[in-house]
Coordinates of C-alpha atoms in Angstrom, one line a residue:
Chain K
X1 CA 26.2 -11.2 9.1
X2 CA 28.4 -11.2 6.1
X3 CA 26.5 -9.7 2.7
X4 CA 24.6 -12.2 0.2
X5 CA 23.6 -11.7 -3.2
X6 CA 20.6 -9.0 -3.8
X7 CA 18.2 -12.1 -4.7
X8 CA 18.8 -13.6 -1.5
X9 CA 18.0 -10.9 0.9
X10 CA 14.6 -10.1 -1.2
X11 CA 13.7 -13.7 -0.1
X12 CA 14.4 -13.5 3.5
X13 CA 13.3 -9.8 3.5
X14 CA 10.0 -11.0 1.9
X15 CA 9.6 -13.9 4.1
X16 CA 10.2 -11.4 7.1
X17 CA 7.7 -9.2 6.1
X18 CA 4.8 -11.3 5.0
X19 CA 5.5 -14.1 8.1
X20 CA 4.3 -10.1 10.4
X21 CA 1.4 -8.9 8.9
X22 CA 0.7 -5.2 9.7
X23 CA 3.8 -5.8 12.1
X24 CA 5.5 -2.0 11.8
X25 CA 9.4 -3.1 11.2
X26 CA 12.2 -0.8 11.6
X27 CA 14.4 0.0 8.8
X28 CA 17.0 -0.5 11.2
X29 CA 15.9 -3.6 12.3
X30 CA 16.8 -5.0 8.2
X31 CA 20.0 -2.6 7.9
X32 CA 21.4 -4.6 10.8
X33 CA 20.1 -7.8 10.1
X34 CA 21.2 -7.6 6.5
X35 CA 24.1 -5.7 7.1
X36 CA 23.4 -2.9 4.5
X37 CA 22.6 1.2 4.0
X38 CA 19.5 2.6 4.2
X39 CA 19.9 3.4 0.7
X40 CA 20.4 0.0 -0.6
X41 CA 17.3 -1.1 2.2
X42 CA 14.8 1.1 0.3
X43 CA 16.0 0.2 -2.9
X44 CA 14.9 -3.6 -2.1
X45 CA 11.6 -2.7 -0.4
X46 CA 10.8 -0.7 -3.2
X47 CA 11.6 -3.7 -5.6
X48 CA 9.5 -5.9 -3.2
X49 CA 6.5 -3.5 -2.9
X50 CA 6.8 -3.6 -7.2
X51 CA 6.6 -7.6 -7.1
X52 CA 3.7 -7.7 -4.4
X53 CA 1.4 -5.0 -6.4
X54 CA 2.2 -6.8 -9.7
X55 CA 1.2 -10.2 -8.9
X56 CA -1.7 -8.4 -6.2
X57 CA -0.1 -10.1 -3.4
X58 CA -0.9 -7.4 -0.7
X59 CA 0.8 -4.1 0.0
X60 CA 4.1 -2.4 1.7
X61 CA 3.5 0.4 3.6
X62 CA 6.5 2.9 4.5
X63 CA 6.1 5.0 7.6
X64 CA 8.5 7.9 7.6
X65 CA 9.9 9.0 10.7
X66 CA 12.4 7.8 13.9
X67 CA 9.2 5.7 14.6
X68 CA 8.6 4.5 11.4
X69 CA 9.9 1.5 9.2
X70 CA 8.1 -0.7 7.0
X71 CA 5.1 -3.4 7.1
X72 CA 3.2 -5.6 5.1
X73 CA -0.5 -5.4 4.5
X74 CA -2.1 -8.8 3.1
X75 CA -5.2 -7.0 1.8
X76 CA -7.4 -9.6 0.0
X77 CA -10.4 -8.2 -2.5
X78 CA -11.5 -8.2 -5.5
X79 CA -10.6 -11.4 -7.3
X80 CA -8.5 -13.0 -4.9
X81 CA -11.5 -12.5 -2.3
X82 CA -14.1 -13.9 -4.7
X83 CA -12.1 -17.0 -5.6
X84 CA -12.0 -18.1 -1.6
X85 CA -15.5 -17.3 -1.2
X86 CA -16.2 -19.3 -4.0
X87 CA -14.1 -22.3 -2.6
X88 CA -15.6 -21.9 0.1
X89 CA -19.4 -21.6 -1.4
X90 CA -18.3 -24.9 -3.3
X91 CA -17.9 -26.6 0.1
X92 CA -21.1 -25.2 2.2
X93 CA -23.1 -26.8 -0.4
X94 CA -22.9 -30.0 -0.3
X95 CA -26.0 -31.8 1.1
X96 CA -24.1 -34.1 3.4
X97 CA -23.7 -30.5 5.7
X98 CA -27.2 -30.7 6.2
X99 CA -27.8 -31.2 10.5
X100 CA -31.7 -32.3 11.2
X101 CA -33.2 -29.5 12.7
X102 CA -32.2 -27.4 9.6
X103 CA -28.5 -26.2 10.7
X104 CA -25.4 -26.5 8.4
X105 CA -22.1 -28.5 10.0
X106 CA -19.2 -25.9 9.2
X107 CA -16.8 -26.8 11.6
X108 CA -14.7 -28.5 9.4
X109 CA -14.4 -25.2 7.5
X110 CA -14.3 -23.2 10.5
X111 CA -11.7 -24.8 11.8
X112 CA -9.6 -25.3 8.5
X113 CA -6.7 -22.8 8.8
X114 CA -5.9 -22.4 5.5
X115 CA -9.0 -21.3 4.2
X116 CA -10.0 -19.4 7.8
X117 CA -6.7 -17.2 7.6
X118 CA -7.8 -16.0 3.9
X119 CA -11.3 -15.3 5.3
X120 CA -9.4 -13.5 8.1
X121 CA -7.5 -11.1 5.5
X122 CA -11.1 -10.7 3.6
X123 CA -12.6 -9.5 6.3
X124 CA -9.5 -7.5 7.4
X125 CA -9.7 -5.8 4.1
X126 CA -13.7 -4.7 4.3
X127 CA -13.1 -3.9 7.6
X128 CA -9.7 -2.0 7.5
X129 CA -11.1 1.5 7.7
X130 CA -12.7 1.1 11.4
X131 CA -9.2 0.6 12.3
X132 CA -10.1 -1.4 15.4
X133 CA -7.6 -1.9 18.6
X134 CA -9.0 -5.4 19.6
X135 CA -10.5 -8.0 17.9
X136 CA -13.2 -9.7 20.0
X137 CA -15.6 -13.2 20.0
X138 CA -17.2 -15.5 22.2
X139 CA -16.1 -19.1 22.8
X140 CA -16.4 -21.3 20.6
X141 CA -16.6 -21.8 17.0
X142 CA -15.5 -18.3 15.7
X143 CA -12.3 -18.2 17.6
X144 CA -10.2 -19.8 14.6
X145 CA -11.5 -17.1 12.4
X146 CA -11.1 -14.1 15.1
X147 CA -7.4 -15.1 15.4
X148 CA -7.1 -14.8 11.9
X149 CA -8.8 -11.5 11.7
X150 CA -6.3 -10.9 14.2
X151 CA -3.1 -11.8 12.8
X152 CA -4.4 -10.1 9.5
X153 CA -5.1 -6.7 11.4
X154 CA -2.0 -7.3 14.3
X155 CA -4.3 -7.0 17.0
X156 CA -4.9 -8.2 20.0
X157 CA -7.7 -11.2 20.7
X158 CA -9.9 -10.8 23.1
X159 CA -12.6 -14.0 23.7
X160 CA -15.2 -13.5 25.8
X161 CA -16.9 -16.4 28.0
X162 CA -20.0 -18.7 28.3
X163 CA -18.9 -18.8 32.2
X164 CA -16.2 -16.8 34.1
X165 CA -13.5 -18.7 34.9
X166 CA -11.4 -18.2 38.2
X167 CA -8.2 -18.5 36.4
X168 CA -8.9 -15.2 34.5
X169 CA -9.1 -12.7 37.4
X170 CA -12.0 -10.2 38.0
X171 CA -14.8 -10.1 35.3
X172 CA -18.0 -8.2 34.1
X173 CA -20.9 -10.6 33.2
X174 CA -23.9 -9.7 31.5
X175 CA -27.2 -11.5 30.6
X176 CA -28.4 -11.8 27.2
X177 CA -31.4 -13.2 24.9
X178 CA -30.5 -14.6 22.1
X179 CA -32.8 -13.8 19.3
X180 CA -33.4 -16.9 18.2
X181 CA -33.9 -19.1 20.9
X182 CA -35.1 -16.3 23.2
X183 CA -32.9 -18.2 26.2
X184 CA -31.2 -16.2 28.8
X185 CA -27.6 -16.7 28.5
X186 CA -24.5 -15.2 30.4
X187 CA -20.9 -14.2 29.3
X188 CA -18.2 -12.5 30.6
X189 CA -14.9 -11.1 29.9
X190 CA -12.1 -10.5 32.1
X191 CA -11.6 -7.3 33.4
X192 CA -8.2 -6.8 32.5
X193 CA -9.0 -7.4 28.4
X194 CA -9.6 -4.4 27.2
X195 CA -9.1 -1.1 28.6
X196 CA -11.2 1.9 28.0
X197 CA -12.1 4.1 25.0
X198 CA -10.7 0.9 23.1
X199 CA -12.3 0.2 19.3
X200 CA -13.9 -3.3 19.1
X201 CA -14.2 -5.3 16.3
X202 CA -16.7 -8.1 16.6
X203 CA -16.3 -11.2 15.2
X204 CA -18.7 -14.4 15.0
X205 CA -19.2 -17.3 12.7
X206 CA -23.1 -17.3 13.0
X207 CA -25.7 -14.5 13.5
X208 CA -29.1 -15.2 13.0
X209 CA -31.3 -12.5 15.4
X210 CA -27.9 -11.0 16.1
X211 CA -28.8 -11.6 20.5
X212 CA -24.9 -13.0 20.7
X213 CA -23.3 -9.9 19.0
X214 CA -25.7 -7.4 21.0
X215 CA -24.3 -9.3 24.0
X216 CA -20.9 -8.5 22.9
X217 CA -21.5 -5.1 22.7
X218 CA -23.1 -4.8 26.1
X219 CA -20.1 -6.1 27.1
X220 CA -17.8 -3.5 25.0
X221 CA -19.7 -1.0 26.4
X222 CA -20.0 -1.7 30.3
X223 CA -15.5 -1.6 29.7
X224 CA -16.3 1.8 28.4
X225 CA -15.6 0.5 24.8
X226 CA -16.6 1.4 21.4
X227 CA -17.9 -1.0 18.7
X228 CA -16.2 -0.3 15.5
X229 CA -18.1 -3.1 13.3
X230 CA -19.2 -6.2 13.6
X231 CA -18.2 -9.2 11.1
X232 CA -19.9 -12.3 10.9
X233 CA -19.1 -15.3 8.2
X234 CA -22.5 -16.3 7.4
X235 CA -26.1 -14.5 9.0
X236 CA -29.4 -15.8 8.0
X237 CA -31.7 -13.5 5.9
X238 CA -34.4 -13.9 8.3
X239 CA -35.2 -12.2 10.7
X240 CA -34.6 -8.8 9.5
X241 CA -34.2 -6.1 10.9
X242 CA -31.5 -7.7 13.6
X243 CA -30.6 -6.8 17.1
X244 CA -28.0 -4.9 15.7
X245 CA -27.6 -2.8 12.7
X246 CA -24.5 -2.3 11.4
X247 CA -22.8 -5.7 10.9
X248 CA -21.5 -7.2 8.1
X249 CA -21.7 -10.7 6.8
X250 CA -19.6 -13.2 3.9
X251 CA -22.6 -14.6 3.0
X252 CA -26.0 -14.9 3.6
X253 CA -27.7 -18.1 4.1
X254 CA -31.6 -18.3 2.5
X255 CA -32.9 -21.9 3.7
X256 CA -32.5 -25.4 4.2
X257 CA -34.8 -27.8 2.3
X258 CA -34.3 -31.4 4.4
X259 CA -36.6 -33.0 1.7
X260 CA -35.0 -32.0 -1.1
X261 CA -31.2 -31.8 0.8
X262 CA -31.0 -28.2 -0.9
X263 CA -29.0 -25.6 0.6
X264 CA -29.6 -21.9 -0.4
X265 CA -27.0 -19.8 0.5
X266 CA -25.1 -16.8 -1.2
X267 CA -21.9 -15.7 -0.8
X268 CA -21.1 -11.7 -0.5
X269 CA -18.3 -11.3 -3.5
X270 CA -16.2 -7.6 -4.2
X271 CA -17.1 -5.7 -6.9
X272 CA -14.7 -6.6 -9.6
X273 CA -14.0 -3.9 -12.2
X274 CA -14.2 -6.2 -15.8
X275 CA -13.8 -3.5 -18.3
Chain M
X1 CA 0.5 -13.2 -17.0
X2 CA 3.8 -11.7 -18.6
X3 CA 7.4 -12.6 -17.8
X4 CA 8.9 -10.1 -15.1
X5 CA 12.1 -10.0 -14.0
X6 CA 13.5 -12.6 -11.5
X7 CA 13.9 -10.7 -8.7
X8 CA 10.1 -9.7 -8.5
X9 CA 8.8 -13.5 -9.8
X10 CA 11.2 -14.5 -6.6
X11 CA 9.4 -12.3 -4.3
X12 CA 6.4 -13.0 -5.0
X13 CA 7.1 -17.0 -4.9
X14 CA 8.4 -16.7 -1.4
X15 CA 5.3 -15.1 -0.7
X16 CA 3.0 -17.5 -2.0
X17 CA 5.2 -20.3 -0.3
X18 CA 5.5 -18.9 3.1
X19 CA 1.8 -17.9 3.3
X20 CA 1.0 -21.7 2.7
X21 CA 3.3 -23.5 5.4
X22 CA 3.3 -27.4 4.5
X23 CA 1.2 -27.1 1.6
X24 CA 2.1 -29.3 -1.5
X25 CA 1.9 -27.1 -4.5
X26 CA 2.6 -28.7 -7.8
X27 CA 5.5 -26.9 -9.5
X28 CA 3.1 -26.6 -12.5
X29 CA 1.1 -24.4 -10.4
X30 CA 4.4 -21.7 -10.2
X31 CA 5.1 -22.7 -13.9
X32 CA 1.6 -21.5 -15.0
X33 CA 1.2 -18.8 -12.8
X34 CA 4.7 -16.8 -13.8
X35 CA 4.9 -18.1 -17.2
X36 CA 8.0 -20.2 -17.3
X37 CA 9.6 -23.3 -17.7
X38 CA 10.1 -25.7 -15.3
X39 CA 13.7 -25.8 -15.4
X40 CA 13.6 -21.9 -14.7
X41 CA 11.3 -22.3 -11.8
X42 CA 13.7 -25.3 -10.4
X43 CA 16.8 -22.9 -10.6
X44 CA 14.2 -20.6 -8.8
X45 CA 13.4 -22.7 -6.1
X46 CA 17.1 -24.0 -5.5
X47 CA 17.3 -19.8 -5.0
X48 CA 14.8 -19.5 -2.5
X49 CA 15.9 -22.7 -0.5
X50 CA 19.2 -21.7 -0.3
X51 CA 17.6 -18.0 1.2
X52 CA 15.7 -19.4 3.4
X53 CA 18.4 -21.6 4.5
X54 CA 21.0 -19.2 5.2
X55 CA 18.8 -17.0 7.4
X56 CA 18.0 -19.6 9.0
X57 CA 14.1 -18.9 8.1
X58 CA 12.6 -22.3 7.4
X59 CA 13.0 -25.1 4.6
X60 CA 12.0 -25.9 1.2
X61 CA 11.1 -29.4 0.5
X62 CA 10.3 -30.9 -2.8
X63 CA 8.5 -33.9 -3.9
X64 CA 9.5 -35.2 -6.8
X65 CA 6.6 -37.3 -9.3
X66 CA 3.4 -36.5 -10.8
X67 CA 1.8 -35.6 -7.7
X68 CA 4.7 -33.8 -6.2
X69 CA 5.9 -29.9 -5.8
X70 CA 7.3 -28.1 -3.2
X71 CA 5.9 -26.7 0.1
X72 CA 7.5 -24.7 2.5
X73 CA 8.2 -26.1 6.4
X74 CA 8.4 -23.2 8.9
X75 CA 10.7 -25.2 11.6
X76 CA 11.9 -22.9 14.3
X77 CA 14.2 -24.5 16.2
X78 CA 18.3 -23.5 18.1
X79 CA 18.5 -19.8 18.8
X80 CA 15.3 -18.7 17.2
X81 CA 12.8 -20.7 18.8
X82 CA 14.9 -19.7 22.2
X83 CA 14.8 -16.3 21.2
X84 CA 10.7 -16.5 21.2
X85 CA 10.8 -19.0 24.3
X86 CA 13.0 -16.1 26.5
X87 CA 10.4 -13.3 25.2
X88 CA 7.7 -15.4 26.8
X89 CA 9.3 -15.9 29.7
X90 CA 10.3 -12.0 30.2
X91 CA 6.2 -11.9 29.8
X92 CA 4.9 -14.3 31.9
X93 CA 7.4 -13.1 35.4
X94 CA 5.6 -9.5 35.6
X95 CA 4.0 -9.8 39.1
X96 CA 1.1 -8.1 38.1
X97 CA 0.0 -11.8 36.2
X98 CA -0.7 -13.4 39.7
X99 CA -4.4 -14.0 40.4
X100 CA -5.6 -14.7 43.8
X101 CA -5.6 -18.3 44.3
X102 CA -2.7 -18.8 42.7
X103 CA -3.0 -19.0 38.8
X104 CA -1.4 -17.3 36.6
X105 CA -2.8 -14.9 33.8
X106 CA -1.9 -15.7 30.3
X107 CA -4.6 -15.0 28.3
X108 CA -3.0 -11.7 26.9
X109 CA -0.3 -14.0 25.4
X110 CA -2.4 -17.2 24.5
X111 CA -4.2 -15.3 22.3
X112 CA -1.9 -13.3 21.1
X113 CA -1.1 -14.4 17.3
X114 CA 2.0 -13.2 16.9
X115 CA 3.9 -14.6 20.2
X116 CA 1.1 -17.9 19.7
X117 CA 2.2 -18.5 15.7
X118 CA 6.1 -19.0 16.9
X119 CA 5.5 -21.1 19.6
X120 CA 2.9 -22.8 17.0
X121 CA 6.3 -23.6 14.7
X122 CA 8.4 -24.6 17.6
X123 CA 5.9 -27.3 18.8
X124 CA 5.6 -28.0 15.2
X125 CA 9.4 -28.6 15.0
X126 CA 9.3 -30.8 18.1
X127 CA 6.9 -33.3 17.1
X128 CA 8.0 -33.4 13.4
X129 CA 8.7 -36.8 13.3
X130 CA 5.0 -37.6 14.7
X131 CA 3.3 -37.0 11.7
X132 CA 0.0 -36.1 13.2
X133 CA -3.3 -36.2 11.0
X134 CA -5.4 -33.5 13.2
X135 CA -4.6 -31.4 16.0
X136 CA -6.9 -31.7 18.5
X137 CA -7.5 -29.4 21.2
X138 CA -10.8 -28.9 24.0
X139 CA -12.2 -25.1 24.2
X140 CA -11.2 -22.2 25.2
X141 CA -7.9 -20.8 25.9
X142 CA -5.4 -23.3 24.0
X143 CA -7.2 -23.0 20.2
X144 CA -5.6 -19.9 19.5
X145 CA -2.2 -21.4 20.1
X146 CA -3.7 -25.0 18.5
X147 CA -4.6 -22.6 15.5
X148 CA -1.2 -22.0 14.6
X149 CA 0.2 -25.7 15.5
X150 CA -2.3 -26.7 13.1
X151 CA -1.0 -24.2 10.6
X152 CA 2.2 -25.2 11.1
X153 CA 1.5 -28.8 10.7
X154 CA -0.8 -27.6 8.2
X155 CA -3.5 -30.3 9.1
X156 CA -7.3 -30.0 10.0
X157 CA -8.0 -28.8 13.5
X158 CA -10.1 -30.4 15.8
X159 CA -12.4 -28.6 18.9
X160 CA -13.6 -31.1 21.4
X161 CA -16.7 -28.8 23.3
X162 CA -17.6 -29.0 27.0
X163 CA -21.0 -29.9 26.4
X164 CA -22.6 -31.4 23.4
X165 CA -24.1 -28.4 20.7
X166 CA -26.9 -29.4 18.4
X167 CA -25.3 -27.7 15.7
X168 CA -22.7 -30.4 15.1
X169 CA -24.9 -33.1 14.8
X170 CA -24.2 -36.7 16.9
X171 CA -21.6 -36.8 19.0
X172 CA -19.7 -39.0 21.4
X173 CA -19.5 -37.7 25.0
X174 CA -17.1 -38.8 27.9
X175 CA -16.9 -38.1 31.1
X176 CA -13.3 -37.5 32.7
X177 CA -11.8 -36.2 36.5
X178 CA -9.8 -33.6 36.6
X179 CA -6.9 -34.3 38.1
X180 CA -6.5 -31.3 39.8
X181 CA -9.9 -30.7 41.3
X182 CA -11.2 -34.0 41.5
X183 CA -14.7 -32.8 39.9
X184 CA -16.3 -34.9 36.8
X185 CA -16.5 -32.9 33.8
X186 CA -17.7 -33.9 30.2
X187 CA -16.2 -33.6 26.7
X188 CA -17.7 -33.9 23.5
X189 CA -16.5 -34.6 20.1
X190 CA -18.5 -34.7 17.0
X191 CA -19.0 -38.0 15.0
X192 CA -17.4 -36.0 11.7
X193 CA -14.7 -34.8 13.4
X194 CA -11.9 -37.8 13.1
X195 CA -11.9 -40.4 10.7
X196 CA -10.7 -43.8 12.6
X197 CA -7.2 -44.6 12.7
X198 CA -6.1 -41.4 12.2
X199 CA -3.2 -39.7 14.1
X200 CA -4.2 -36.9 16.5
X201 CA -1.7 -34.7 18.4
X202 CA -2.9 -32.8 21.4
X203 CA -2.6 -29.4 22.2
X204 CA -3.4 -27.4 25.6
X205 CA -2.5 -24.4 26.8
X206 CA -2.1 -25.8 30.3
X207 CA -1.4 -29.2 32.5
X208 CA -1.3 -29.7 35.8
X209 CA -2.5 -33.5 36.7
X210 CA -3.1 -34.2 33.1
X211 CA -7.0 -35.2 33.0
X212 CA -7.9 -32.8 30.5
X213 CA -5.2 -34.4 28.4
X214 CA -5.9 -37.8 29.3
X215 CA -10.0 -37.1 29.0
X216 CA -9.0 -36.3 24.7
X217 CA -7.0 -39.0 24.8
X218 CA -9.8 -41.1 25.7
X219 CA -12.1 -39.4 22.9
X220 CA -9.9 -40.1 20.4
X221 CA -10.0 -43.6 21.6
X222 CA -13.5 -43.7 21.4
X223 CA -13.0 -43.0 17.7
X224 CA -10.2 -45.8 17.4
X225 CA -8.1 -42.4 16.5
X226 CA -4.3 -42.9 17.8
X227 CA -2.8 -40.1 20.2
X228 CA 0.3 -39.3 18.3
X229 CA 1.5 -36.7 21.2
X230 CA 0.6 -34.4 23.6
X231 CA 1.9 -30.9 23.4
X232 CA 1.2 -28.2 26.2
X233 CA 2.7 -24.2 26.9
X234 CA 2.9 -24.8 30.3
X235 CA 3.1 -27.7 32.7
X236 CA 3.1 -28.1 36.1
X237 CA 6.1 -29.5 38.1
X238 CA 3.7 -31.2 40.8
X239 CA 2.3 -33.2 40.7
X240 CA 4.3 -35.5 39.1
X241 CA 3.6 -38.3 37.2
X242 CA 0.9 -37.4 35.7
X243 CA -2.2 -38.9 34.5
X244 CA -0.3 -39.2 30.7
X245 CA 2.8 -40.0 30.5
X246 CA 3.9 -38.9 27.0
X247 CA 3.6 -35.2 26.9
X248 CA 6.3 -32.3 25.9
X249 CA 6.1 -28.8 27.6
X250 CA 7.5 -25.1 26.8
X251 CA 7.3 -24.4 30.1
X252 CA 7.6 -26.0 33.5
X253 CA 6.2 -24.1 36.5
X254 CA 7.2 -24.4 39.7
X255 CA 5.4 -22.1 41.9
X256 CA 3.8 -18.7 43.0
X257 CA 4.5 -16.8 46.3
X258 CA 1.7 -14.6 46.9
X259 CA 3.7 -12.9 49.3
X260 CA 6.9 -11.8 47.4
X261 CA 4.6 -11.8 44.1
X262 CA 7.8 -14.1 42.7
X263 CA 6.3 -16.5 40.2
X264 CA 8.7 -19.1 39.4
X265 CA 8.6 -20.6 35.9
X266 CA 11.3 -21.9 33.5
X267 CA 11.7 -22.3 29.8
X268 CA 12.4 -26.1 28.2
X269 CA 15.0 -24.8 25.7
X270 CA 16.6 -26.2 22.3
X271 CA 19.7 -27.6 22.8
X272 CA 22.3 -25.2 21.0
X273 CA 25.7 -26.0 19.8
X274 CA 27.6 -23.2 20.5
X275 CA 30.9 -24.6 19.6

């Protein structure tokens, strides 16, 4: 390809990087496709790495090396994360959410994209020292927020079932409780998911007793998995202590009043430095 | 926020722009944010457009009026959506996919994100000129890839369940065949879900008679929604016609020989002028 002005290729190399998150890209890979040194190639990525921090847009990371190269990671926190889990808060509260029998709808939200795949990078970003290898949920309403947990982590996605299905090959089932309905339930995962020793991160929209992410990892552990965290977008307050300890939640839901159409519920914000 | 050089305020405006695909965003928004006038923002954006166009990345689009801006449009269509097509097709002949019985093991790439986002933008490209409202697709395998259409499209998605959950309030049910089986199966859809007359696209990850596709279809009748399109990864060559008529596949497959573990499966390219 023939050269372009400098300003050019930092808008295709930006749109490259950010379009792979966590996706480890070869220097190489850009010399060639740009057609330029090595020397000029750092020089840009060091200019696009400047840009990013300035306007906290997420982070290059350089990986020296014959294996190395570059990648983008879309970290999300402080007041970038508080703003969406505002927006978010905002839109939870409105009484016309409130389901009889005291539940919140969310689906729209769940299933909105735009706000799911900045959820995806918050929880990516309290979660991205367990460096997990799969990212894992059960059908149905957390799937949109696991894939974008995956995309921000570049992970594989791994959904367990309600039911095994034929068309997935060999499976492990397990029965569970779940806490708050005490009903027996089953899922199952394909045996071909995950392989052992992987690290699992759990992901779910809902945990109340936490019986569904205990299931999970049962599951993790009869594939000889380890559980690395578990990340939920909203668990209830009560009951507490749940079936499992160490999870972590975007907010934290209080009550429902169906007299008064009042919804009490708290989102989880950063810490943000105001000095 | 202080003025920074151009390079970096381009940077980070193709970040912002390809990390919201579709998405309107008044040019007052980039005026405020990088502290500029609007005439140096519009030289900007004629930058980043002509970028974008010469690698062949995507388009910019601008709306001009008070309630206009720019948004970004990630078509992927020629040699780059081939590109992603051939990949997939390298994945899906490894032997070790068959499962007894026949079927074919995809999960691994359905829900990958990275494979499922391209093939999100190429189905995106190809039913441009529907202008669907909602992407509608029925649990479990095809939301990951109905994720990303919806991204693409940037438009709400929609998750019609197999059974009816208390936690999305009223609901309309249907029951439908499936083609292949002949069994009677039930599909759900919340009330909230689609507003009526709007235009719904369908995604699945797989067809083989079509009832699936023709049982949404028939829920988004219920709702006096219009069926826009149906889009699927993978459809079956036989049988043929199917129970819809109007759908568009990345795929056909053909067959499986359990014998000579040959699975036989071709790619529905783009069209490329190689004049």
């Amino acid at each position: 390809m023939e050269k372009v002005k400098r300003v050019n290729r930092m808008v295709a190399l930006t749109k490259l990087l950010v379009d792979s998150p966590q996706r480890l890209i070869s220097l190489n890979t850009f010399c060639d496709f740009f057609n330029i040194a090595k020397s000029t190639l750092s020089e840009d990525l060091s200019s696009v790495k400047g840009s990013l921090k300035h306007f906290e847009l997420g982070t290059l990371e350089t990986v020296a090396g014959a294996a190395g190269g570059v990648r983008f990671i879309p970290y999300r926190k402080g007041e970038r994360a508080n703003q969406v889990l505002e927006d978010v808060y905002q839109r939870l509260m409105t009484s016309d959410r409130i389901i009889p029998g005291g539940f919140i709808y969310m689906s729209d939200i769940l299933y909105d994209w735009h706000v799911v795949s900045r959820l995806g990078e918050i929880i990516m970003t309290r979660f991205a020292t367990s460096h997990p290898d799969y990212i894992m949920t059960v059908e149905t309403k957390g799937i949109p927020l696991a894939v974008m947990v995956a995309r921000a982590f570049n992970k594989p996605l791994v959904i367990a079932r309600r039911d095994s299905k034929v068309t997935e090959g060999s499976s492990i089932s397990i029965n569970y409780v779940t806490g708050s309905s005490g009903r027996i339930q089953t899922m199952s995962l394909t045996k071909r998911a995950i392989p052992p020793h992987a690290r699992v991160l759990i992901i779910d929209d809902f945990m109340k007793a936490g019986g569904t992410a205990k299931g999970l990892a049962e599951l993790v552990a009869e594939m000889n998995g380890v559980v690395v965290g578990t990340g939920v977008l909203v668990a209830t307050q009560s009951p507490s202590p749940k079936l499992v300890n160490d999870y972590e939640a975007l907010f934290t839901f209080y009550s429902i009043d169906e007299q008064t159409k009042k919804i009490h519920i708290e989102p989880i914000f950063d810490e943000v430095d105001r000095t």
